[in-house]
Tab-separated table of C-alpha atoms in Angstrom:
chain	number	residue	atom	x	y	z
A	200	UNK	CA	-10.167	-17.655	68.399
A	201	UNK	CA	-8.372	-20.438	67.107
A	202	UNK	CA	-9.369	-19.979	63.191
A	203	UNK	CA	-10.617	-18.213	60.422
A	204	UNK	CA	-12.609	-19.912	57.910
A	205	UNK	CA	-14.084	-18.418	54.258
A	206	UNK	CA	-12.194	-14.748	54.146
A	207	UNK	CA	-12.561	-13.111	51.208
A	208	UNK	CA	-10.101	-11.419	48.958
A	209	UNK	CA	-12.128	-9.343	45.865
A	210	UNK	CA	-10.906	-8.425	42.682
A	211	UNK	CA	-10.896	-4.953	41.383
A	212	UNK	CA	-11.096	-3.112	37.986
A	213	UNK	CA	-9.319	0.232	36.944
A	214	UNK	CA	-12.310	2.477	35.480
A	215	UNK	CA	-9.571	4.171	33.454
A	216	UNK	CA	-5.725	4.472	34.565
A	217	UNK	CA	-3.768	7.224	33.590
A	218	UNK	CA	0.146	7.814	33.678
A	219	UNK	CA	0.818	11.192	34.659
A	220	UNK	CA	4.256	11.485	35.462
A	221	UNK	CA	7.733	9.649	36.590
A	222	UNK	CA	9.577	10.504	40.077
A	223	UNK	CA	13.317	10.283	40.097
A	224	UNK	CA	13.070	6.716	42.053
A	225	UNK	CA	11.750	5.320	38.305
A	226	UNK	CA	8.171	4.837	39.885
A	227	UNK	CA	5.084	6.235	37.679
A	228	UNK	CA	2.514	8.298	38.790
A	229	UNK	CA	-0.824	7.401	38.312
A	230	UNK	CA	-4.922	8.197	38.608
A	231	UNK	CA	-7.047	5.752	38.376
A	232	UNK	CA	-10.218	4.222	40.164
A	233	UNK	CA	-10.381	1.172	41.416
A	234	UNK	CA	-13.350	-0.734	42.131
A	235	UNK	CA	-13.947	-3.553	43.579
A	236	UNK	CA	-16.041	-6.436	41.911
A	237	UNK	CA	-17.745	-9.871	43.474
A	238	UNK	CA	-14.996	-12.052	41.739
A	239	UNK	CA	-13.134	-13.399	45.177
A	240	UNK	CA	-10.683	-15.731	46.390
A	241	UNK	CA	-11.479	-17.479	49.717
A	242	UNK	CA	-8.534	-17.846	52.705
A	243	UNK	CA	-8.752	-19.996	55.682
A	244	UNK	CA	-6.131	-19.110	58.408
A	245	UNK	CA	-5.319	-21.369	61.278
A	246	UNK	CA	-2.975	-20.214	64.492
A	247	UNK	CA	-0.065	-21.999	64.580
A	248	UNK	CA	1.357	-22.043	68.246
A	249	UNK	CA	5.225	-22.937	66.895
A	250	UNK	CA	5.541	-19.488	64.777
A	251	UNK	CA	6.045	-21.268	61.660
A	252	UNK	CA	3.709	-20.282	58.580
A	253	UNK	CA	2.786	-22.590	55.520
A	254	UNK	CA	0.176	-22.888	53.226
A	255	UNK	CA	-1.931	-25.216	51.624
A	256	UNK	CA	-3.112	-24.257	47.768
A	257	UNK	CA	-6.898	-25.853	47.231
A	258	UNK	CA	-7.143	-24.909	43.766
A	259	UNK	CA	-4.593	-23.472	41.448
A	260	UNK	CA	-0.745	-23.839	42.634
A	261	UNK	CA	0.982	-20.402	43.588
A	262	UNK	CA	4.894	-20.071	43.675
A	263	UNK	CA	6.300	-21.009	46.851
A	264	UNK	CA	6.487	-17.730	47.722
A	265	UNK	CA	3.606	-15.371	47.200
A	266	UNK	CA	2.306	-12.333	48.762
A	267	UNK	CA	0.247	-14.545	51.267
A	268	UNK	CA	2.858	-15.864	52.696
A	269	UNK	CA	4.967	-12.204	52.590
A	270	UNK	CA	2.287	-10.674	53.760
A	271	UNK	CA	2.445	-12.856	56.928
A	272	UNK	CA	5.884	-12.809	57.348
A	273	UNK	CA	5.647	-8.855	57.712
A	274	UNK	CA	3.409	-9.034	59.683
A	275	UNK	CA	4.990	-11.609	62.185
A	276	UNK	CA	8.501	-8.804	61.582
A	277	UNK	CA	6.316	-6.055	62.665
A	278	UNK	CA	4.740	-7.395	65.615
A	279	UNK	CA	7.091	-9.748	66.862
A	280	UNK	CA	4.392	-11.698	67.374
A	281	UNK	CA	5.260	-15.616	68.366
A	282	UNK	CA	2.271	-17.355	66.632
A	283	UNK	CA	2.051	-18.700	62.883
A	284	UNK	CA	0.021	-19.702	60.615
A	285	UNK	CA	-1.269	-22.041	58.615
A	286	UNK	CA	-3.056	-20.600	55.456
A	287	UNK	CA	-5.337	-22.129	52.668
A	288	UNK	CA	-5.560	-20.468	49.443
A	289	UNK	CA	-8.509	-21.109	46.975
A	290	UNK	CA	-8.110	-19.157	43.626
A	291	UNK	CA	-10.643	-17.815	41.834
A	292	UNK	CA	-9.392	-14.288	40.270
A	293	UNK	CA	-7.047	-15.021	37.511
A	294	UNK	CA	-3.150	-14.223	37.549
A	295	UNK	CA	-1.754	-11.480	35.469
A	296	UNK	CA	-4.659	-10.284	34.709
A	297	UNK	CA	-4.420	-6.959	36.070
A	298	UNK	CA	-7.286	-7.305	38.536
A	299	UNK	CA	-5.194	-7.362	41.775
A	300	UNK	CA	-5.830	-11.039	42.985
A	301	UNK	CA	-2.130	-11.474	44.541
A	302	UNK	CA	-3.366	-7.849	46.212
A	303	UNK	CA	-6.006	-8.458	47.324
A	304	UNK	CA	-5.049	-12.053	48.720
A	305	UNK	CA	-2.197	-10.281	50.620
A	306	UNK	CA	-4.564	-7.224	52.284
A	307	UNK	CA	-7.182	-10.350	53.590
A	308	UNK	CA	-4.162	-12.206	55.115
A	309	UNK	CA	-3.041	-8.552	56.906
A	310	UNK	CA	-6.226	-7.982	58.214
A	311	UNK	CA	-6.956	-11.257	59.066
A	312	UNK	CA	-4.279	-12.449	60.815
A	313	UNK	CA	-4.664	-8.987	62.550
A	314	UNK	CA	-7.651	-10.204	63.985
A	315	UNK	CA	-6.868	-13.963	64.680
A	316	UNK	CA	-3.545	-13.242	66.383
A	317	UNK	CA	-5.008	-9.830	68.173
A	318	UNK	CA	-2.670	-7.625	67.270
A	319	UNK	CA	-5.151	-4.511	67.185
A	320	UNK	CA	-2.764	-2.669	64.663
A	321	UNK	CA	-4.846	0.364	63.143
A	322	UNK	CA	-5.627	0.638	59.518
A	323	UNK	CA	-2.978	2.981	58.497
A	324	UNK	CA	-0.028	0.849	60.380
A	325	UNK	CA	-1.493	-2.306	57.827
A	326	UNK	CA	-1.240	0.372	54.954
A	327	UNK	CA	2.172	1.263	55.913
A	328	UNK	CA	2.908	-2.557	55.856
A	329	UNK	CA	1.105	-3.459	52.565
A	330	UNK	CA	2.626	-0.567	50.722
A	331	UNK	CA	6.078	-2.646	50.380
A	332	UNK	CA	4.254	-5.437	49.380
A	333	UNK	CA	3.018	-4.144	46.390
A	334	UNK	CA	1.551	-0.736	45.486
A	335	UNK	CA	-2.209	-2.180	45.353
A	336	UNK	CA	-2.469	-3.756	49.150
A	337	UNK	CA	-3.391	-0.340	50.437
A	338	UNK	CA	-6.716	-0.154	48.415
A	339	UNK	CA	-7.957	-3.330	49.396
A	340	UNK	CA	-7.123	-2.380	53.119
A	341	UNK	CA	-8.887	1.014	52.749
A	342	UNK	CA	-12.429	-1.304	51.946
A	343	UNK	CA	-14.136	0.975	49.460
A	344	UNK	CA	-14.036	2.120	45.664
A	345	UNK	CA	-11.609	5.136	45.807
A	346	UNK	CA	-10.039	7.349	43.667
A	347	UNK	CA	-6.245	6.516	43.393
A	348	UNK	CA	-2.951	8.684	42.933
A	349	UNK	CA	0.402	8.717	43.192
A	350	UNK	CA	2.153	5.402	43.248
A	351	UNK	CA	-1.046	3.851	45.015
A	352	UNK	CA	-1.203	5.399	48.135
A	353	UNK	CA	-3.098	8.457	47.856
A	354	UNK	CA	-6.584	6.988	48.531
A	355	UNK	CA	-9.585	8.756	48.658
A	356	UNK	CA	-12.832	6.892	48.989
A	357	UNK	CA	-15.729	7.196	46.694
A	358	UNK	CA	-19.099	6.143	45.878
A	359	UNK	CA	-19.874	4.462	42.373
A	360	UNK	CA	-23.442	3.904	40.978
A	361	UNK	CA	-24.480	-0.091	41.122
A	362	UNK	CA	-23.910	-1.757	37.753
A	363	UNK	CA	-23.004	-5.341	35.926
A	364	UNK	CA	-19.647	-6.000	34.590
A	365	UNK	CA	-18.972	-8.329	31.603
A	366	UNK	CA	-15.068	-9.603	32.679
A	367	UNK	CA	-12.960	-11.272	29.978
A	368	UNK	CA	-9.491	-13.083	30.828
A	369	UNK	CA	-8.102	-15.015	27.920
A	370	UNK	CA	-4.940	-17.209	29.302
A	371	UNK	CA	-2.184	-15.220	28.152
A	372	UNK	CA	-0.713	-13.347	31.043
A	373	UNK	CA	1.310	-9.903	30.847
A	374	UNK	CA	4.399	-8.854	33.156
A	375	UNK	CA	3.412	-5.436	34.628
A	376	UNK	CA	7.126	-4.526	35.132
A	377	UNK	CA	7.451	-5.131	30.777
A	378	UNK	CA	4.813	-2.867	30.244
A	379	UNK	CA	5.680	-0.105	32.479
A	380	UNK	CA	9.305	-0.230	31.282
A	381	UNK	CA	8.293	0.453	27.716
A	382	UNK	CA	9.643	3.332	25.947
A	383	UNK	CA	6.424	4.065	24.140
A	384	UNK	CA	4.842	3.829	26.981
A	385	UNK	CA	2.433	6.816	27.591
A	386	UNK	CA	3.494	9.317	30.437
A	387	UNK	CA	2.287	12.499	30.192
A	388	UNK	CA	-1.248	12.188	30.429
A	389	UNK	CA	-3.028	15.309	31.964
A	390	UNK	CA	-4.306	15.276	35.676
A	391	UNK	CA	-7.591	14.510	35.580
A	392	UNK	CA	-10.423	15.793	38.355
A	393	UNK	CA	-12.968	13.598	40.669
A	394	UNK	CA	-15.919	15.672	39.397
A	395	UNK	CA	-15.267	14.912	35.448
A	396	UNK	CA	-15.264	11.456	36.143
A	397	UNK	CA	-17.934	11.410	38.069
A	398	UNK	CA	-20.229	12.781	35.394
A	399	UNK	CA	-19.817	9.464	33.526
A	400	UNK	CA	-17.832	7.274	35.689
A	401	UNK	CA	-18.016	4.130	33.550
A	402	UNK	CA	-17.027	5.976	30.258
A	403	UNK	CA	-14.695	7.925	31.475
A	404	UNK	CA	-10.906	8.391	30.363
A	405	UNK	CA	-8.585	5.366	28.775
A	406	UNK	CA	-6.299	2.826	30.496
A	407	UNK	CA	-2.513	4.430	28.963
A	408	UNK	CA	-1.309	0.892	29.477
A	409	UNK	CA	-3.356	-0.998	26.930
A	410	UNK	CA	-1.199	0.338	23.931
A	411	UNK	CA	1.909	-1.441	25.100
A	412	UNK	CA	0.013	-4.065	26.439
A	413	UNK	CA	-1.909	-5.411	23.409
A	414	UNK	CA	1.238	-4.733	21.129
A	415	UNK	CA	2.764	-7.571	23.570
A	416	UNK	CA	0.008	-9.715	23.630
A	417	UNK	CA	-2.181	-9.762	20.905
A	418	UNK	CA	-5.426	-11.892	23.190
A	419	UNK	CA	-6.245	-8.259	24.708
A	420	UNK	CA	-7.256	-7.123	21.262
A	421	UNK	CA	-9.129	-9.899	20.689
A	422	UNK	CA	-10.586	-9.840	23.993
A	423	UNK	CA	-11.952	-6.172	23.492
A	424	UNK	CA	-13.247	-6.943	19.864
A	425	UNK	CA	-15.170	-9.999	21.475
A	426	UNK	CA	-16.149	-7.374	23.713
A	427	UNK	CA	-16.652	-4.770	21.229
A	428	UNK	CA	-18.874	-7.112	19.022
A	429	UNK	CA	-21.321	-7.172	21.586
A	430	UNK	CA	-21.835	-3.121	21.093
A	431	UNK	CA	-20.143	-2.666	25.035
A	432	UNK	CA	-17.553	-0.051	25.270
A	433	UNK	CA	-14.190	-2.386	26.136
A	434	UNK	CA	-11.002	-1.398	28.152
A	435	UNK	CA	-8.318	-3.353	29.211
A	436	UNK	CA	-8.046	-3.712	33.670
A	437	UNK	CA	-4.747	-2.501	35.178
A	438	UNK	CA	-1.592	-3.832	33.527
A	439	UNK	CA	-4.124	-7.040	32.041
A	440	UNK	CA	-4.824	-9.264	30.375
A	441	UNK	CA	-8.188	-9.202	31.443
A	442	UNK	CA	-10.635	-6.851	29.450
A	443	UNK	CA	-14.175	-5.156	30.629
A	444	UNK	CA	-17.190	-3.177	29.843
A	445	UNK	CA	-20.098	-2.214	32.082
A	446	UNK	CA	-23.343	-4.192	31.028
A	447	UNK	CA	-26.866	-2.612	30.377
A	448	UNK	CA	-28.527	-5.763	29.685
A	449	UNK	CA	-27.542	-8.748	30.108
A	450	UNK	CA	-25.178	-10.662	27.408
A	451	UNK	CA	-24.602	-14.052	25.993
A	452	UNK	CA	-21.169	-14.985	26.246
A	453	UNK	CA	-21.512	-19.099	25.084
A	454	UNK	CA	-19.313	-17.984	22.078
A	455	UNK	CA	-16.218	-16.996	24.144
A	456	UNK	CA	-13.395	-19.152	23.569
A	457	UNK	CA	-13.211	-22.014	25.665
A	458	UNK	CA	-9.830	-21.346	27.224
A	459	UNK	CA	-11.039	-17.798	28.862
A	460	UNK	CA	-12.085	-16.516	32.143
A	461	UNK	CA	-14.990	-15.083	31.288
A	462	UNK	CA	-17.430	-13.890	34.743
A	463	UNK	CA	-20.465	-11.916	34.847
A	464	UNK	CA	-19.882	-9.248	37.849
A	465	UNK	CA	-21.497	-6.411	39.982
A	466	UNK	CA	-19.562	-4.022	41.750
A	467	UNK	CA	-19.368	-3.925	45.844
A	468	UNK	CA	-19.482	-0.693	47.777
A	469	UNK	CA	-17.710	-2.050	50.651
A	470	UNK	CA	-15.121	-4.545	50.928
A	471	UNK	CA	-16.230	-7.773	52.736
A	472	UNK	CA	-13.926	-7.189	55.535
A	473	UNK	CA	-13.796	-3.001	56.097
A	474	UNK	CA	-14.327	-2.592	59.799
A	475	UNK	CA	-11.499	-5.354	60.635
A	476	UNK	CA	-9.407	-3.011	61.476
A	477	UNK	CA	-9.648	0.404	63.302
A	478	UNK	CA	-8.883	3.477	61.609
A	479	UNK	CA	-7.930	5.004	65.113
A	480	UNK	CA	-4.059	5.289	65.032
């Protein structure tokens, strides 16, 4: 195998995202769900034989260097492997938008290049790996919707009911690490359980970062009233800016400002690529 053409990375939305707590290290601790939605971004990986990686952006330019390109490099630091790589990146899921693109992106190159240079690491070795790339990357190597604690690496899998999504990005970004160092920043919300939210998992809890995040950038409140207006239920994903509420019925969204993302999605219950690499460690 000398290539590996169309690999998806999917984007994911927090159901609700709640800040229980702070360890001494200054990390939060967090429940949330994450599920994953069929907005992607598509890599292409090709072996390099002199150990060198690069890539090629075929849509919107990334900074020289992203979590593709880290995520390779641990990889290669792991291994010791000898081969490269040479790595196309088409964007789709927006940036700072709190939907885990850069993620996401980074858990598809570790499990692809897995595969394309045979390394046959196991699924929690990748984890391990993607963990210090950002607290995300284990998620989107576990493949399913799970319910999330800690820091991001307490994952337990779950199944979600199939339903439409009604995403909303406007172009304003917001920098997770201002929003989590906020002193009003909510902290102390109470530990929720799997079986409340599972009685209405789509109207269930609050995302504690949408306070800060909306006094920062005032495009998520207008995103959720655009939302709102529609009579859906409207909470901001992750850190944002994007916004989302499940859809019913279906919604006309010609009046959204020009300058948005704005996608009609269904969630997955599998990642594209679960099974690439074996949970046998």
């Amino acid at each position: 195998m000398q290539a590996l053409y169309d690999v998806a990375a999917p984007a994911k939305l927090n159901l609700f995202l709640h800040i229980t707590g702070r360890r001494a290290d200054g990390y939060h601790l967090l429940q949330s769900v994450f599920m994953l939605i069929d907005w992607c971004d598509t890599l292409h990986f090709d072996i390099r034989t002199d150990g060198k990686l690069s890539r090629e952006d075929l849509s919107t330019p990334l900074p020289p260097d992203d979590l593709v390109l880290r995520a390779a490099r641990a990889l290669q630091s792991a291994t010791s492997t000898p081969l490269g790589a040479h790595i196309g990146v088409l964007k789709s899921i927006p940036a700072q938008a709190g939907m885990g693109g850069g993620s996401s992106d980074a858990a598809s190159c570790l499990l692809a290049l897995n595969r394309l240079w045979k390394l046959n690491l196991p699924l929690a070795q990748l984890q391990a790996i993607g963990l210090r790339l950002g607290a995300d990357v284990p998620f989107f190597l576990s493949g399913r919707n799970a319910w999330v604690e800690g820091i991001g690496e307490k994952i337990t899998p779950i199944s979600l009911p199939p339903s439409r999504f009604l995403v909303a990005k406007p172009p304003e970004g917001l920098d997770t690490k201002l929003i989590f160092s906020a002193p009003d920043l909510k902290r102390n919300s109470d530990s929720a359980i799997l079986a409340g939210f599972a009685a209405h998992p789509y109207h269930f809890g609050a995302n504690d970062l949408q306070p800060v995040a909306q006094s920062l950038c005032p495009a998520v409140t207008q995103a959720l009233e655009w939302l709102g207006g529609k009579g859906l239920d409207a909470r901001m994903t992750g850190s944002g800016s994007a916004v989302f509420a499940q859809m019913l019925n279906d919604v006309d969204t010609t009046d959204a400002p020009s300058a948005w993302s704005v996608r009609k999605c269904s969630n997955m219950d599998v990642h594209p690529l679960v099974g690439w690499a074996s949970s046998d460690g």
